CSV table of C-alpha atoms in Angstrom, one decimal:
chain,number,residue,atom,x,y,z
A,20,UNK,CA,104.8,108.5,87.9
A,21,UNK,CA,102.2,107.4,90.5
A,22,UNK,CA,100.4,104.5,89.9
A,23,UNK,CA,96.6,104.7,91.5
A,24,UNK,CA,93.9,102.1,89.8
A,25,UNK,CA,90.6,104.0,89.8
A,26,UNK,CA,88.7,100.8,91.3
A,27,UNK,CA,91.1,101.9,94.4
A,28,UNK,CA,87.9,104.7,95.7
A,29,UNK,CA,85.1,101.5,95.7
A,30,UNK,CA,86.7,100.3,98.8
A,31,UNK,CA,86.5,101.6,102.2
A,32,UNK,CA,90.0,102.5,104.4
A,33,UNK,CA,90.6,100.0,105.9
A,34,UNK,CA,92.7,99.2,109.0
A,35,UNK,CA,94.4,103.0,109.4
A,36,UNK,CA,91.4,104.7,111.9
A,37,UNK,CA,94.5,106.5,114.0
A,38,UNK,CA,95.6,107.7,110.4
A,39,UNK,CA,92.8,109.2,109.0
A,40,UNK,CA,92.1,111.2,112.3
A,41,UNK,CA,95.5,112.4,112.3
A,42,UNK,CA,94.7,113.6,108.4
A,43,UNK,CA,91.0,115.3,109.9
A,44,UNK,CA,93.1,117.0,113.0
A,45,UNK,CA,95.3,118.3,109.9
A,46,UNK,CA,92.4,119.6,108.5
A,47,UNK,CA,90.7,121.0,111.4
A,48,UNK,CA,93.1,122.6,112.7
A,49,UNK,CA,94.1,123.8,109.9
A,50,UNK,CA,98.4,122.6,110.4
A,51,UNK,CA,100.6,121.3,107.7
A,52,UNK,CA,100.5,117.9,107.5
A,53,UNK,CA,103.3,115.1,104.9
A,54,UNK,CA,102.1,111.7,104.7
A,55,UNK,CA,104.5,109.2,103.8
A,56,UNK,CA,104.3,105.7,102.1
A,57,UNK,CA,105.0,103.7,98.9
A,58,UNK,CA,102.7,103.6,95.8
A,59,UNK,CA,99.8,101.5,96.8
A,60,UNK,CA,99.8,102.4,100.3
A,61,UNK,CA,96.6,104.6,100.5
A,62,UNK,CA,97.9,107.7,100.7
A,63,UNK,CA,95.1,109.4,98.3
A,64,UNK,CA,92.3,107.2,99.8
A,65,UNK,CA,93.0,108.6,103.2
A,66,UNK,CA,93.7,111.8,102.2
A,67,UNK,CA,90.5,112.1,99.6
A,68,UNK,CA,88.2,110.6,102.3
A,69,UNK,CA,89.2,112.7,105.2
A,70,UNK,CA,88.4,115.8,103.2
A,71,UNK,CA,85.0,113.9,102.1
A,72,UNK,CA,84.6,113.7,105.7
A,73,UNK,CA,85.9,117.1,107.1
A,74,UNK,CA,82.6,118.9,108.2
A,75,UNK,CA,82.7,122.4,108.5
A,76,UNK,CA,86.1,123.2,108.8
A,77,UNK,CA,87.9,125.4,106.6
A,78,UNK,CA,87.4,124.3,102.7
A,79,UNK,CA,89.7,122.1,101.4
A,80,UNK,CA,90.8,121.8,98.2
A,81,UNK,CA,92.9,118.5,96.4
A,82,UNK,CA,95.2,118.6,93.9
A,83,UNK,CA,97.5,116.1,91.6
A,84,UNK,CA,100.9,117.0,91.7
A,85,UNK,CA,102.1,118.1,88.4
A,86,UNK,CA,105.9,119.2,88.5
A,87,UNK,CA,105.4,121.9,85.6
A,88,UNK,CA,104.5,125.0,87.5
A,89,UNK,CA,102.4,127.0,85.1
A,90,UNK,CA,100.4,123.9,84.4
A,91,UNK,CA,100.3,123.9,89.0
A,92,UNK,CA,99.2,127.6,88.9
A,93,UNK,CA,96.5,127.0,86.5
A,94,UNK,CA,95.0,123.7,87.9
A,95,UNK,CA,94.9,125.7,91.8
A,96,UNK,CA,93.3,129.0,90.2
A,97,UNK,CA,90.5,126.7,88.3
A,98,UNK,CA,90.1,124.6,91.6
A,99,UNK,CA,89.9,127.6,94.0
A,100,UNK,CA,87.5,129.7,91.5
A,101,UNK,CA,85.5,126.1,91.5
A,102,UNK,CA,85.4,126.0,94.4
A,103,UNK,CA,83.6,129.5,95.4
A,104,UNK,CA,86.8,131.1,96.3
A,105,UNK,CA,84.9,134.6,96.7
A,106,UNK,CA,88.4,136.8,96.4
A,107,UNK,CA,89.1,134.9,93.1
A,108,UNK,CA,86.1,135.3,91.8
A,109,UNK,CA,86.2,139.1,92.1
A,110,UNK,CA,89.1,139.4,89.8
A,111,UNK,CA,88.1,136.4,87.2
A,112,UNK,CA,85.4,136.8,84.9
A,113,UNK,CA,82.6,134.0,85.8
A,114,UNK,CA,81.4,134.5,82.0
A,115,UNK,CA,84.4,133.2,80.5
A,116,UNK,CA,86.4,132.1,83.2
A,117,UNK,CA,88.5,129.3,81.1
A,118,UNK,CA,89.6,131.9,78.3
A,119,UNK,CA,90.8,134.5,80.6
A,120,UNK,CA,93.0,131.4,82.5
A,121,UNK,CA,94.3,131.0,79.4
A,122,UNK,CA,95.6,134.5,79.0
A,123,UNK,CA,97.3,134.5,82.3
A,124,UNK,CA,101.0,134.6,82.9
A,125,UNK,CA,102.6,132.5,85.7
A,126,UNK,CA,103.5,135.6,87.2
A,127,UNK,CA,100.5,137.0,87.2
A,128,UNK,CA,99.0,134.1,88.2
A,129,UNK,CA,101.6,133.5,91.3
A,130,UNK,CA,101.0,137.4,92.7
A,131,UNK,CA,96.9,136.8,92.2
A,132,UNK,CA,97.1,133.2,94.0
A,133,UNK,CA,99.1,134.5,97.2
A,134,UNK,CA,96.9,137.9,97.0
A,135,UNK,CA,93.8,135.6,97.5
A,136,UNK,CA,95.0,132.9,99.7
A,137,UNK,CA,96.4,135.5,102.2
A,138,UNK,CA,92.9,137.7,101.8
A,139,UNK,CA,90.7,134.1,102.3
A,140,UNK,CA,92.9,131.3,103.0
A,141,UNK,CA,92.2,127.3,101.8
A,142,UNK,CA,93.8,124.3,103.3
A,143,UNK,CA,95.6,122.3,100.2
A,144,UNK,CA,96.1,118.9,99.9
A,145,UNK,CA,98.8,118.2,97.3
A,146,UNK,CA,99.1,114.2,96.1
A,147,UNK,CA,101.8,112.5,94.7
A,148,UNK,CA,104.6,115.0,94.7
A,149,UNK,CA,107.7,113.8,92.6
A,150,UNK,CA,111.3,115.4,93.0
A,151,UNK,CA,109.8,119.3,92.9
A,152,UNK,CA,111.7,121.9,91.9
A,153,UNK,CA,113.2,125.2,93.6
A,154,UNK,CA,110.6,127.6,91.5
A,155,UNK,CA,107.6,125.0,93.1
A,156,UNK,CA,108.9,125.8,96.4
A,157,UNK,CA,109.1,129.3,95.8
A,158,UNK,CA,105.4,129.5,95.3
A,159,UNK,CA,104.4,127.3,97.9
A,160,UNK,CA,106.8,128.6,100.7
A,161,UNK,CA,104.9,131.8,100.4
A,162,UNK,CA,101.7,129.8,101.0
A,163,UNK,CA,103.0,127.3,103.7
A,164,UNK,CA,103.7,130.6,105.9
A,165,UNK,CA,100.7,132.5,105.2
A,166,UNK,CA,98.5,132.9,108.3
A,167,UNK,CA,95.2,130.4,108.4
A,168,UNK,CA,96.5,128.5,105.7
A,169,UNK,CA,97.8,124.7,105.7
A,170,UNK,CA,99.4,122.5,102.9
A,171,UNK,CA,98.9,118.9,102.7
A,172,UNK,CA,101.5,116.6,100.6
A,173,UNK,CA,102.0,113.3,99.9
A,174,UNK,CA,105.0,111.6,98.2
A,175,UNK,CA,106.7,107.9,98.3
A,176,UNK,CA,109.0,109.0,100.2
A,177,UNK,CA,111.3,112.2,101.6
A,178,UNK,CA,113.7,112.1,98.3
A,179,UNK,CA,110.7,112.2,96.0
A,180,UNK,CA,110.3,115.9,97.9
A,181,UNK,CA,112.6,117.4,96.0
A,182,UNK,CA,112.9,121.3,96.6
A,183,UNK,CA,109.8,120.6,98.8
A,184,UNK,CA,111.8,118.4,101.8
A,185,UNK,CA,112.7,122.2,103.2
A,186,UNK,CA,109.0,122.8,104.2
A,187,UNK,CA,108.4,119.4,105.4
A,188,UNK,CA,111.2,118.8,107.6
A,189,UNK,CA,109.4,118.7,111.4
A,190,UNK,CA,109.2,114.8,112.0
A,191,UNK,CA,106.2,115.8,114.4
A,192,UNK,CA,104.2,116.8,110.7
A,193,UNK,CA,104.7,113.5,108.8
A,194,UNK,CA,102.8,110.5,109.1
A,195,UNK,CA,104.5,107.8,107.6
A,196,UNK,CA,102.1,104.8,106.5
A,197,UNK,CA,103.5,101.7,107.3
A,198,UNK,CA,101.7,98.4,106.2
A,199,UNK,CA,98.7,97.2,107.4
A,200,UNK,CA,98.1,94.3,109.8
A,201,UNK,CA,97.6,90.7,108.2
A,202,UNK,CA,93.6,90.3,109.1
A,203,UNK,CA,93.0,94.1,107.8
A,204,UNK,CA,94.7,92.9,104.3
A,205,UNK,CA,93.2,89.6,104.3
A,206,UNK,CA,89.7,91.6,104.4
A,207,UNK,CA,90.3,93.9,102.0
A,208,UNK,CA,91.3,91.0,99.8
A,209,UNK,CA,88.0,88.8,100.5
A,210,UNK,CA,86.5,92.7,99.8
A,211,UNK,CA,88.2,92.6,96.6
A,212,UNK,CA,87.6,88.8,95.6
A,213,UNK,CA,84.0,90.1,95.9
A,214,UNK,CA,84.2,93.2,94.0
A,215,UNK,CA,86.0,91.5,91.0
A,216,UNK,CA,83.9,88.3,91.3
A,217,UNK,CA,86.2,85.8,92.1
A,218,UNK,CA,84.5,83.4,93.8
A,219,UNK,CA,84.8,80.9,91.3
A,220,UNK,CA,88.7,80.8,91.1
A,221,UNK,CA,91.0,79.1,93.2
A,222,UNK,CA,91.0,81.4,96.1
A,223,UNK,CA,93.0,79.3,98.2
A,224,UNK,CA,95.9,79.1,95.9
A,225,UNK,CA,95.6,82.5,95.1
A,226,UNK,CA,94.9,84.5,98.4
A,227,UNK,CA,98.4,83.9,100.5
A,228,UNK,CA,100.4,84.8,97.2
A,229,UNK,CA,98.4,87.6,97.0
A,230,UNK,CA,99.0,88.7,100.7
A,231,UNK,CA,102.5,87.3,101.4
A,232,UNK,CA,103.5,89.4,97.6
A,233,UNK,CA,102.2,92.6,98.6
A,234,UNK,CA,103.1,92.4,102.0
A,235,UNK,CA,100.2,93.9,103.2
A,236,UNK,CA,100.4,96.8,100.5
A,237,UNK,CA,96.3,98.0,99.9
A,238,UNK,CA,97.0,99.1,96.5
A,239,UNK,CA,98.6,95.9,95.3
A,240,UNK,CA,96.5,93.5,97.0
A,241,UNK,CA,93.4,95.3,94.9
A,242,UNK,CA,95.0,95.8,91.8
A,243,UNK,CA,96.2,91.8,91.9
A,244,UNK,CA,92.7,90.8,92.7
A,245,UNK,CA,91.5,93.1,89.6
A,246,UNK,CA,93.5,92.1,87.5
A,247,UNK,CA,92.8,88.5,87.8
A,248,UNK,CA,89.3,89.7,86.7
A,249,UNK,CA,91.1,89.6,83.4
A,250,UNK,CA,90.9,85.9,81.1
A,251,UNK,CA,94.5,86.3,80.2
A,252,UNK,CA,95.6,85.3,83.8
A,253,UNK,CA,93.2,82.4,84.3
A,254,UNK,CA,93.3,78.9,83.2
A,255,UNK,CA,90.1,77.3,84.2
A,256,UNK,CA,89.9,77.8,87.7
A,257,UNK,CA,93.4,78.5,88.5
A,258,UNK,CA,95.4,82.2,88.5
A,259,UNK,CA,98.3,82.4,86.8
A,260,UNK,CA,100.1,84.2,89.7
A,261,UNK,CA,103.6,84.5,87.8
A,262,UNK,CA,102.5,86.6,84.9
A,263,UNK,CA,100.2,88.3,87.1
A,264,UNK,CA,102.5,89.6,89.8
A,265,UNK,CA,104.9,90.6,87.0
A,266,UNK,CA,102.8,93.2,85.8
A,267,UNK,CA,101.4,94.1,88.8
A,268,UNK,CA,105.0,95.1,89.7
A,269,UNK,CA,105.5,97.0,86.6
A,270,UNK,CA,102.1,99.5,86.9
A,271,UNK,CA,103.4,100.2,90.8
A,272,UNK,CA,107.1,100.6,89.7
A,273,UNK,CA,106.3,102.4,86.1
């Protein structure tokens, strides 16, 4: 399962600029697009604020990866119908648009989706795919081909594709995220220290563990600076790194 704190969105991106204009190129082009990197890394962040920041290119939509299909189908119709898909809303009833979801079969819901998508086509951002199956591919193949459209995905890594790693397979459509430079995490950790309030604690103890730990991992270096928001990893003015760090590992690797 992908592991995201939801403090992650307060801070800005910070050290990838080449990255998130390759995501916005992605976007405006429209072309398929896999970005690569472990939990923590900023995959969502980057892709989340390039659409924020897309203009008036084609609509984008985002989506959480869930590997159940059915539960895929419905979260895209509700998001596309959301999102004033004007093909979609033709055939779905605006009066009681969540009953009639209800009602629909995957089937159905798989001949309506590439119906509308090749009739008005979105650019879709898929996040945190894990190990998908042949039946997800199936679906999205159709989609990945269809003229005007594009597909966005991010996973850990090219195993977590799954089914998936036979769409994304052109090395010159994946952007791999590698860590960020030492100055660019040491910011977002005095960003953090702010954020959290933690001023008053032994920063200089605290802040090369913090860094030489997470080895320059965005996610980690936040979520370790969050956590020692929390009493039960202080003793007066010191953080109790051990216990801290321990944790820390188990929400990334959970």
């Amino acid at each position: 399962m992908k592991y995201l704190s939801q403090d992650t969105a307060a801070f800005p991106i910070i050290g990838r600029p080449s990255e998130l204009q390759r995501i916005k190129r992605s976007l405006r082009m429209p072309e398929p697009l896999l970005v690569l990197g472990p939990a923590g890394s900023g995959k969502t962040a980057l892709v989340r604020a390039a659409i924020a920041d897309s203009g008036p290119c084609q609509p984008a939509l985002y989506l959480g990866y869930t590997p159940n299909v059915h539960r895929f189908l419905l979260a895209l119709t509700r998001a596309l119908f959301e999102g004033g898909h004007q093909r979609l809303q033709t055939v779905a009833p605006a009066n009681d648009f969540e009953k009639w979801l209800s009602q629909q079969t995957s089937v159905h819901l798989k001949g309506l989706l590439w119906t509308a998508l090749e009739a008005e086509p979105r650019t879709i951002a898929i996040d945190g795919i894990d190990r998908a199956s042949f039946p997800m591919y199936r679906f999205l193949q159709r989609l990945y081909f269809t003229r005007g459209m594009a597909l966005l995905a991010t996973a850990r890594d090219a195993i977590s594709l799954g089914a998936l790693g036979r769409l994304f397979w052109d090395p010159r459509a994946i952007l791999q995220l590698g860590t960020l430079h030492r100055t660019d995490a040491a910011h977002l950790f005095d960003l953090a220290a702010d954020r959290f309030r933690l001023r008053d604690l032994d920063l200089e103890d605290f802040r090369p563990k913090v860094l030489d730990s997470a080895e320059s991992n965005p996610g980690q270096i936040i979520e370790m600076c969050r956590m020692a928001s929390d009493p039960i990893y202080v003793s007066g003015k010191h953080v109790k790194f051990a216990p801290l760090r321990i944790d820390a590992l188990m929400r990334f690797l959970g």
